[in-house]
Every structure is written in C-alpha cells, then in structure tokens.
Amino acid sequence: MENVEVSSMLQTVTGLINEKEAGTLLVHEHILVGFIEDGKLSPKDYDRDEVVAMILPLLLQLKEAGCSTFVDCAPEYLGRDPYLLKELAAKSGLHLVTNTGFYKAPYLPPFVYQATEQDLADLWIREARNGIGDSGVFPGYIKIALNDGTSINETQQKILRAAIRTSLETGLPIQCHTIGGDTALHAGEIMKQAGFDRERFIWVHAQTGKDLAVHQQLAADGMWISIDSILPGTYDKHVDLLQQLLAHGVSGDRILLSQDTGWYTVGEERGGNLRPYHHLLTDFLPYAAEKGLDEHWLQQCVTRNPYQAMRIRS
C-alpha cells in the first residue's frame, strides 16, 4: 500500500483504478445487509445466487445512468461479502469497492470487546496488505461506526483509534457512521490529539448534524462532509441543506453526495424492499440544478470530491 504507484489511486474489488476510470462515484451505498447480532451473520444465512439475481438489475440500471464506481458500505459481520461483490462487478461492469473494519453494538462479535486497539488494527492492516481471506479482494477503505449520542463510548473509541492506526499504516481512508454534530466533534478531537490528518476521515450521515457551524469547522479541519439518504421525497430538504451549508461557509470541495440505499436484507423474502440506486444521478442532480445549485459543482460532488476522499494516501 505504501508503494508510490498505489498512492492516490482507488482500490476496487478487481484492482486499482485512477480518477478517470472511477468516473461518477456513489460513495455510500449497500448491496447486502444482515442485521444479526453478536457478529453471527455468515454466508450460510443467504443465497448468494439470489442476491445476484435481485441486485444485478439495479446495478445495470445505475451503470446506464452514468455511474462507474459504487462503494459498498457493509463492514464485516454486517454483510460484507467479497465473493459476491467480485461476481457483481464482473457481471455489471461497475467498479465496486469494499472495506475492512467493524461496525458497532449489537453487531460486534464478542472478541472485539476484549481486543486492544492494536489487535484490531493488526486484523485490518493484514487485510489491507494480504487481501480478505482467500478471496483475492483488497479493501479500499476502513468502515467503522460511532455510537449515537453526544460522546463516543469506550468500545467505539477503541475502534476509532484502531482505524486511525490502520489508516496511518496503509493509507486507506476512513468512512465513519456518525450521527449528530456532537459525536463528530468528539471524533475530531480524538483525531486531533492523535495528530491524524482529518482529510482521511469521512463524516457519514452528516445531514444529521443540526448546527451547521460544526460542519463548517470540521470541513475547515479537512474532514469530508458526506450527505446521504438523498431519496425520492427528500429532494427539497436536501437542496435546502446544501444551500445552507454553502452559505455557512462549508467548502464545496469537502461535500460528498450519496443515498445510503439498496439493499438485499438477509432474512427477508427475496431481500425485502430493494430500492434503485440511480435516482441521485437521474432525478436529484437535475432537480437541484433547477433549484439554483451550480450544475458543475453538483457533478463534482459525485466525481472529483468522492475520488479525493476515497483515494489511498501515501
């Protein structure tokens, strides 16, 4: 990962790509999710062929809409399946990106609570260097979560610090499920104390922060502000939020757009309520431009910005 040829590229499930190859990029979506507690989800809990049959048409529809790269955000024990992603990448022609890292309670396996931050970092660094199991797939980033609330509990602080160690060792960025501005500020303080470059950190679900001064401060520190859940029925709300963020001085170069949608839900018949991936590109971006947001900037939020956020750093 430290090789100069790797630096500034994006790691997909089928290899490294550059910015031109990455093209239009959805930075936070889901293929498969299994909400099974205590890290007990396994491939035996779902039919991989059925998942492919249900998800592939949605990915082909997305590709036709102009997308080139899709970041799958299910971490291990919540639905990460490198073999499934490799098959879907081959059949769809999309670049798919997976991760290393863990989520939060109650979806953590018991060993996480006893492990040290170095123990966890060692696991993730090993995957970054050697690949995920015998799949031949390498993670393109680190996916973690912080507990919901005003401060970060001990377990999730340990996971965050392990992710920082992993990023420093491998160059991989961190995507972090973070609800609310207080939690994001606490994470920012931990990173500052660790001397960690906030440009390696993506605040996922930043639309949950209510005080836009927090977004402005953290973006100025280098953190990426990822606005997701941009789904049909929410467009006016999201246009208003983006206009307010820009008016509050949040740099447009730090903003990412995505949907946090999909997905095949383990345990539900035929995966449950699967939602398309293409609406952000085909519906929201044109609508937001009609409402006065700069069309070039909107495109930047799904091309250059996410590539810069997700690239490997030396």
CSV table of C-alpha atoms in Angstrom, one decimal:
chain,number,residue,atom,x,y,z
A,1,MET,CA,0.0,0.0,0.0
A,2,GLU,CA,2.9,2.4,0.5
A,3,ASN,CA,4.2,1.9,-3.0
A,4,VAL,CA,4.3,5.2,-4.9
A,5,GLU,CA,2.4,3.5,-7.8
A,6,VAL,CA,-0.5,2.8,-5.4
A,7,SER,CA,-0.6,6.2,-3.8
A,8,SER,CA,-3.5,8.4,-4.9
A,9,MET,CA,-5.4,5.5,-6.6
A,10,LEU,CA,-8.6,3.9,-5.6
A,11,GLN,CA,-8.7,0.2,-4.6
A,12,THR,CA,-11.7,-1.8,-6.0
A,13,VAL,CA,-12.6,-5.4,-5.6
A,14,THR,CA,-10.9,-6.1,-9.0
A,15,GLY,CA,-7.9,-3.9,-8.7
A,16,LEU,CA,-6.6,-0.3,-8.6
A,17,ILE,CA,-8.2,2.5,-10.7
A,18,ASN,CA,-7.3,6.1,-11.3
A,19,GLU,CA,-9.6,9.1,-11.2
A,20,LYS,CA,-10.6,9.0,-14.8
A,21,GLU,CA,-11.5,5.3,-14.5
A,22,ALA,CA,-13.5,6.0,-11.4
A,23,GLY,CA,-15.7,8.5,-13.2
A,24,THR,CA,-19.0,9.1,-11.4
A,25,LEU,CA,-18.9,7.6,-8.0
A,26,LEU,CA,-21.6,6.8,-5.4
A,27,VAL,CA,-19.6,6.9,-2.1
A,28,HIS,CA,-22.1,5.3,0.3
A,29,GLU,CA,-24.5,2.6,-0.8
A,30,HIS,CA,-25.3,-1.0,0.2
A,31,ILE,CA,-25.6,-4.4,-1.7
A,32,LEU,CA,-26.3,-6.7,1.2
A,33,VAL,CA,-27.0,-6.1,4.9
A,34,GLY,CA,-27.8,-8.6,7.6
A,35,PHE,CA,-28.8,-7.2,11.0
A,36,ILE,CA,-27.9,-10.3,13.0
A,37,GLU,CA,-26.5,-9.5,16.4
A,38,ASP,CA,-23.1,-10.5,18.1
A,39,GLY,CA,-21.3,-11.0,14.8
A,40,LYS,CA,-23.2,-14.2,13.9
A,41,LEU,CA,-24.0,-13.3,10.3
A,42,SER,CA,-22.5,-15.7,7.8
A,43,PRO,CA,-22.8,-16.6,4.1
A,44,LYS,CA,-24.9,-19.6,5.2
A,45,ASP,CA,-27.7,-17.1,6.1
A,46,TYR,CA,-28.4,-16.1,2.5
A,47,ASP,CA,-28.3,-17.5,-1.0
A,48,ARG,CA,-25.6,-15.7,-3.0
A,49,ASP,CA,-27.2,-16.5,-6.3
A,50,GLU,CA,-30.5,-15.0,-5.2
A,51,VAL,CA,-28.7,-11.8,-4.1
A,52,VAL,CA,-27.1,-11.5,-7.5
A,53,ALA,CA,-30.4,-12.1,-9.3
A,54,MET,CA,-32.1,-9.4,-7.2
A,55,ILE,CA,-29.3,-6.8,-7.2
A,56,LEU,CA,-27.7,-7.1,-10.6
A,57,PRO,CA,-30.6,-5.4,-12.5
A,58,LEU,CA,-30.4,-2.4,-10.1
A,59,LEU,CA,-26.6,-2.1,-10.8
A,60,LEU,CA,-27.1,-2.3,-14.5
A,61,GLN,CA,-29.7,0.4,-14.3
A,62,LEU,CA,-27.2,2.5,-12.3
A,63,LYS,CA,-24.5,1.9,-14.9
A,64,GLU,CA,-26.8,3.0,-17.7
A,65,ALA,CA,-27.4,6.2,-15.7
A,66,GLY,CA,-23.7,7.0,-16.0
A,67,CYS,CA,-22.2,5.7,-12.8
A,68,SER,CA,-18.8,3.9,-12.9
A,69,THR,CA,-17.9,3.2,-9.3
A,70,PHE,CA,-20.1,2.0,-6.4
A,71,VAL,CA,-18.8,1.9,-2.8
A,72,ASP,CA,-20.4,-0.8,-0.7
A,73,CYS,CA,-20.5,0.2,2.9
A,74,ALA,CA,-21.4,-3.0,4.8
A,75,PRO,CA,-18.4,-3.9,7.1
A,76,GLU,CA,-17.6,-7.4,8.2
A,77,TYR,CA,-20.3,-9.0,10.3
A,78,LEU,CA,-22.9,-6.7,8.8
A,79,GLY,CA,-22.9,-8.0,5.2
A,80,ARG,CA,-19.5,-7.7,3.6
A,81,ASP,CA,-19.1,-10.4,1.1
A,82,PRO,CA,-16.0,-10.1,-1.2
A,83,TYR,CA,-17.0,-13.1,-3.4
A,84,LEU,CA,-20.5,-11.6,-4.0
A,85,LEU,CA,-19.0,-8.2,-4.8
A,86,LYS,CA,-16.5,-9.7,-7.2
A,87,GLU,CA,-19.2,-11.5,-9.1
A,88,LEU,CA,-21.4,-8.4,-9.3
A,89,ALA,CA,-18.5,-6.3,-10.5
A,90,ALA,CA,-17.8,-8.8,-13.3
A,91,LYS,CA,-21.5,-9.0,-14.4
A,92,SER,CA,-22.4,-5.3,-14.1
A,93,GLY,CA,-19.2,-3.7,-15.4
A,94,LEU,CA,-19.2,-1.4,-12.4
A,95,HIS,CA,-16.1,-0.8,-10.2
A,96,LEU,CA,-17.2,-2.0,-6.7
A,97,VAL,CA,-15.3,-1.0,-3.6
A,98,THR,CA,-15.4,-2.9,-0.2
A,99,ASN,CA,-13.8,-2.3,3.2
A,100,THR,CA,-12.1,-3.5,6.3
A,101,GLY,CA,-13.2,-2.5,9.8
A,102,PHE,CA,-16.1,-3.2,12.2
A,103,TYR,CA,-19.5,-1.5,13.0
A,104,LYS,CA,-21.0,-1.1,16.5
A,105,ALA,CA,-23.0,-2.9,19.1
A,106,PRO,CA,-25.1,-5.0,18.9
A,107,TYR,CA,-23.5,-6.3,15.7
A,108,LEU,CA,-19.9,-6.8,17.0
A,109,PRO,CA,-18.6,-10.3,17.8
A,110,PRO,CA,-17.7,-10.8,21.4
A,111,PHE,CA,-13.9,-10.8,20.9
A,112,VAL,CA,-14.0,-7.1,19.9
A,113,TYR,CA,-14.8,-6.0,23.5
A,114,GLN,CA,-11.7,-7.8,24.8
A,115,ALA,CA,-9.3,-6.9,22.0
A,116,THR,CA,-6.9,-4.0,22.2
A,117,GLU,CA,-6.9,-1.2,19.6
A,118,GLN,CA,-3.6,-2.7,18.3
A,119,ASP,CA,-5.2,-6.1,18.0
A,120,LEU,CA,-8.0,-4.7,15.8
A,121,ALA,CA,-5.6,-2.6,13.8
A,122,ASP,CA,-3.5,-5.7,13.1
A,123,LEU,CA,-6.5,-7.5,11.7
A,124,TRP,CA,-7.4,-4.7,9.4
A,125,ILE,CA,-3.8,-4.0,8.3
A,126,ARG,CA,-3.4,-7.7,7.4
A,127,GLU,CA,-6.5,-7.5,5.2
A,128,ALA,CA,-5.2,-4.3,3.5
A,129,ARG,CA,-1.8,-5.9,2.8
A,130,ASN,CA,-2.8,-9.5,2.1
A,131,GLY,CA,-6.4,-9.3,1.0
A,132,ILE,CA,-9.7,-10.5,2.6
A,133,GLY,CA,-9.3,-14.2,3.3
A,134,ASP,CA,-8.5,-16.2,0.1
A,135,SER,CA,-10.9,-14.0,-2.0
A,136,GLY,CA,-8.1,-12.1,-3.7
A,137,VAL,CA,-10.1,-8.9,-2.9
A,138,PHE,CA,-8.4,-6.0,-1.1
A,139,PRO,CA,-10.3,-3.4,0.9
A,140,GLY,CA,-10.4,0.2,-0.5
A,141,TYR,CA,-11.1,1.9,2.8
A,142,ILE,CA,-11.9,1.4,6.5
A,143,LYS,CA,-15.6,1.3,7.6
A,144,ILE,CA,-16.4,1.9,11.2
A,145,ALA,CA,-19.2,3.4,13.3
A,146,LEU,CA,-19.6,5.6,16.4
A,147,ASN,CA,-22.4,5.1,18.9
A,148,ASP,CA,-25.3,7.5,18.6
A,149,GLY,CA,-25.2,10.2,21.3
A,150,THR,CA,-23.2,13.2,22.4
A,151,SER,CA,-20.0,11.4,23.2
A,152,ILE,CA,-18.2,8.3,22.0
A,153,ASN,CA,-18.3,5.2,24.3
A,154,GLU,CA,-15.1,3.3,25.2
A,155,THR,CA,-15.6,0.5,22.7
A,156,GLN,CA,-16.2,2.8,19.7
A,157,GLN,CA,-13.3,5.0,20.8
A,158,LYS,CA,-11.1,1.9,20.6
A,159,ILE,CA,-12.4,1.1,17.1
A,160,LEU,CA,-11.8,4.7,16.0
A,161,ARG,CA,-8.3,4.6,17.3
A,162,ALA,CA,-7.7,1.3,15.7
A,163,ALA,CA,-9.0,2.7,12.4
A,164,ILE,CA,-6.6,5.7,12.8
A,165,ARG,CA,-3.7,3.2,13.3
A,166,THR,CA,-4.8,1.3,10.2
A,167,SER,CA,-5.1,4.4,8.0
A,168,LEU,CA,-1.7,5.6,9.0
A,169,GLU,CA,-0.1,2.2,8.2
A,170,THR,CA,-2.0,1.6,5.0
A,171,GLY,CA,-3.1,4.9,3.5
A,172,LEU,CA,-6.7,3.8,3.5
A,173,PRO,CA,-9.4,6.5,4.3
A,174,ILE,CA,-12.0,6.0,7.0
A,175,GLN,CA,-15.7,6.1,6.4
A,176,CYS,CA,-17.5,6.5,9.7
A,177,HIS,CA,-21.2,6.2,10.6
A,178,THR,CA,-21.6,9.3,12.8
A,179,ILE,CA,-24.9,10.6,14.0
A,180,GLY,CA,-25.0,14.3,15.1
A,181,GLY,CA,-22.6,17.1,15.3
A,182,ASP,CA,-21.5,16.5,18.9
A,183,THR,CA,-20.3,13.0,18.1
A,184,ALA,CA,-18.5,14.3,15.0
A,185,LEU,CA,-16.8,17.0,17.2
A,186,HIS,CA,-15.7,14.4,19.7
A,187,ALA,CA,-14.2,12.2,16.9
A,188,GLY,CA,-12.5,15.3,15.5
A,189,GLU,CA,-10.9,15.9,18.9
A,190,ILE,CA,-9.6,12.3,19.2
A,191,MET,CA,-8.1,12.6,15.7
A,192,LYS,CA,-6.5,16.0,16.5
A,193,GLN,CA,-4.9,14.6,19.7
A,194,ALA,CA,-3.6,11.7,17.6
A,195,GLY,CA,-2.1,14.0,15.1
A,196,PHE,CA,-4.3,12.4,12.4
A,197,ASP,CA,-5.0,14.1,9.1
A,198,ARG,CA,-8.8,14.8,9.0
A,199,GLU,CA,-8.6,14.5,5.2
A,200,ARG,CA,-8.6,10.8,5.7
A,201,PHE,CA,-11.9,10.8,7.5
A,202,ILE,CA,-15.4,10.9,6.0
A,203,TRP,CA,-18.3,12.0,8.3
A,204,VAL,CA,-21.1,9.7,7.1
A,205,HIS,CA,-24.7,10.9,7.7
A,206,ALA,CA,-23.5,14.5,8.2
A,207,GLN,CA,-27.1,15.6,7.4
A,208,THR,CA,-27.9,14.5,11.0
A,209,GLY,CA,-25.9,17.4,12.4
A,210,LYS,CA,-28.1,20.4,13.2
A,211,ASP,CA,-25.6,23.1,14.0
A,212,LEU,CA,-24.0,24.0,10.6
A,213,ALA,CA,-21.2,25.8,12.3
A,214,VAL,CA,-19.9,22.3,13.2
A,215,HIS,CA,-19.9,21.3,9.6
A,216,GLN,CA,-18.0,24.5,8.7
A,217,GLN,CA,-15.4,23.9,11.5
A,218,LEU,CA,-14.8,20.2,10.7
A,219,ALA,CA,-14.7,20.8,6.9
A,220,ALA,CA,-12.1,23.6,7.6
A,221,ASP,CA,-10.1,21.0,9.5
A,222,GLY,CA,-10.1,18.8,6.4
A,223,MET,CA,-12.9,16.4,7.2
A,224,TRP,CA,-15.2,15.2,4.4
A,225,ILE,CA,-18.9,16.1,4.9
A,226,SER,CA,-21.0,13.2,3.4
A,227,ILE,CA,-24.6,14.0,2.8
A,228,ASP,CA,-26.7,10.8,2.2
A,229,SER,CA,-30.2,9.5,2.4
A,230,ILE,CA,-30.9,11.6,-0.7
A,231,LEU,CA,-34.0,9.6,-1.7
A,232,PRO,CA,-37.2,10.4,-3.6
A,233,GLY,CA,-39.4,12.6,-1.4
A,234,THR,CA,-36.4,14.3,0.3
A,235,TYR,CA,-35.1,16.4,-2.5
A,236,ASP,CA,-36.3,19.8,-1.4
A,237,LYS,CA,-35.0,19.2,2.1
A,238,HIS,CA,-31.6,18.2,0.7
A,239,VAL,CA,-31.4,21.1,-1.7
A,240,ASP,CA,-32.1,23.4,1.2
A,241,LEU,CA,-29.5,21.8,3.3
A,242,LEU,CA,-26.8,22.1,0.6
A,243,GLN,CA,-27.7,25.7,0.1
A,244,GLN,CA,-27.4,26.4,3.8
A,245,LEU,CA,-24.0,24.5,4.1
A,246,LEU,CA,-22.5,26.6,1.3
A,247,ALA,CA,-24.0,29.8,2.8
A,248,HIS,CA,-22.4,28.9,6.2
A,249,GLY,CA,-19.0,28.7,4.6
A,250,VAL,CA,-18.6,24.9,4.2
A,251,SER,CA,-16.2,24.4,1.3
A,252,GLY,CA,-18.0,22.8,-1.6
A,253,ASP,CA,-14.7,20.9,-2.2
A,254,ARG,CA,-15.4,18.9,1.0
A,255,ILE,CA,-19.0,17.8,0.3
A,256,LEU,CA,-20.0,14.3,-0.9
A,257,LEU,CA,-23.4,13.1,-2.0
A,258,SER,CA,-24.9,9.7,-1.8
A,259,GLN,CA,-28.1,7.8,-1.0
A,260,ASP,CA,-27.3,5.0,1.6
A,261,THR,CA,-29.8,2.8,-0.2
A,262,GLY,CA,-30.4,-0.6,-1.8
A,263,TRP,CA,-30.2,-3.3,-0.4
A,264,TYR,CA,-30.8,-7.0,0.0
A,265,THR,CA,-31.8,-7.6,3.6
A,266,VAL,CA,-30.8,-11.0,5.0
A,267,GLY,CA,-33.8,-12.9,6.4
A,268,GLU,CA,-36.4,-11.1,4.4
A,269,GLU,CA,-38.2,-12.8,1.4
A,270,ARG,CA,-36.2,-12.1,-1.8
A,271,GLY,CA,-34.2,-9.5,0.1
A,272,GLY,CA,-37.2,-7.3,1.2
A,273,ASN,CA,-37.8,-3.8,-0.2
A,274,LEU,CA,-35.0,-3.2,-2.6
A,275,ARG,CA,-34.7,0.4,-3.8
A,276,PRO,CA,-33.0,1.6,-7.0
A,277,TYR,CA,-29.6,3.2,-7.0
A,278,HIS,CA,-29.9,5.6,-9.9
A,279,HIS,CA,-32.2,8.3,-8.6
A,280,LEU,CA,-29.5,10.5,-7.3
A,281,LEU,CA,-28.0,10.8,-10.8
A,282,THR,CA,-31.1,10.8,-12.9
A,283,ASP,CA,-33.5,12.8,-10.7
A,284,PHE,CA,-31.9,14.7,-7.8
A,285,LEU,CA,-28.9,16.3,-9.6
A,286,PRO,CA,-31.1,17.8,-12.3
A,287,TYR,CA,-33.7,18.9,-9.8
A,288,ALA,CA,-31.1,20.5,-7.5
A,289,ALA,CA,-29.6,22.4,-10.6
A,290,GLU,CA,-33.1,23.7,-11.4
A,291,LYS,CA,-33.4,24.9,-7.8
A,292,GLY,CA,-30.3,27.0,-8.2
A,293,LEU,CA,-27.3,24.9,-7.2
A,294,ASP,CA,-24.4,25.0,-9.6
A,295,GLU,CA,-24.6,22.1,-12.0
A,296,HIS,CA,-20.8,21.8,-12.3
A,297,TRP,CA,-20.4,21.7,-8.5
A,298,LEU,CA,-23.1,19.1,-8.2
A,299,GLN,CA,-21.2,16.9,-10.6
A,300,GLN,CA,-18.0,17.5,-8.7
A,301,CYS,CA,-19.8,16.1,-5.6
A,302,VAL,CA,-20.1,12.7,-7.3
A,303,THR,CA,-16.9,12.7,-9.2
A,304,ARG,CA,-13.7,14.5,-8.1
A,305,ASN,CA,-14.8,15.0,-4.4
A,306,PRO,CA,-15.5,11.4,-3.6
A,307,TYR,CA,-12.4,10.2,-5.5
A,308,GLN,CA,-10.2,12.5,-3.5
A,309,ALA,CA,-11.9,11.4,-0.3
A,310,MET,CA,-11.6,7.7,-1.1
A,311,ARG,CA,-8.1,7.6,-2.7
A,312,ILE,CA,-5.2,5.8,-1.0
A,313,ARG,CA,-2.8,8.3,0.7
A,314,SER,CA,1.0,7.8,0.9
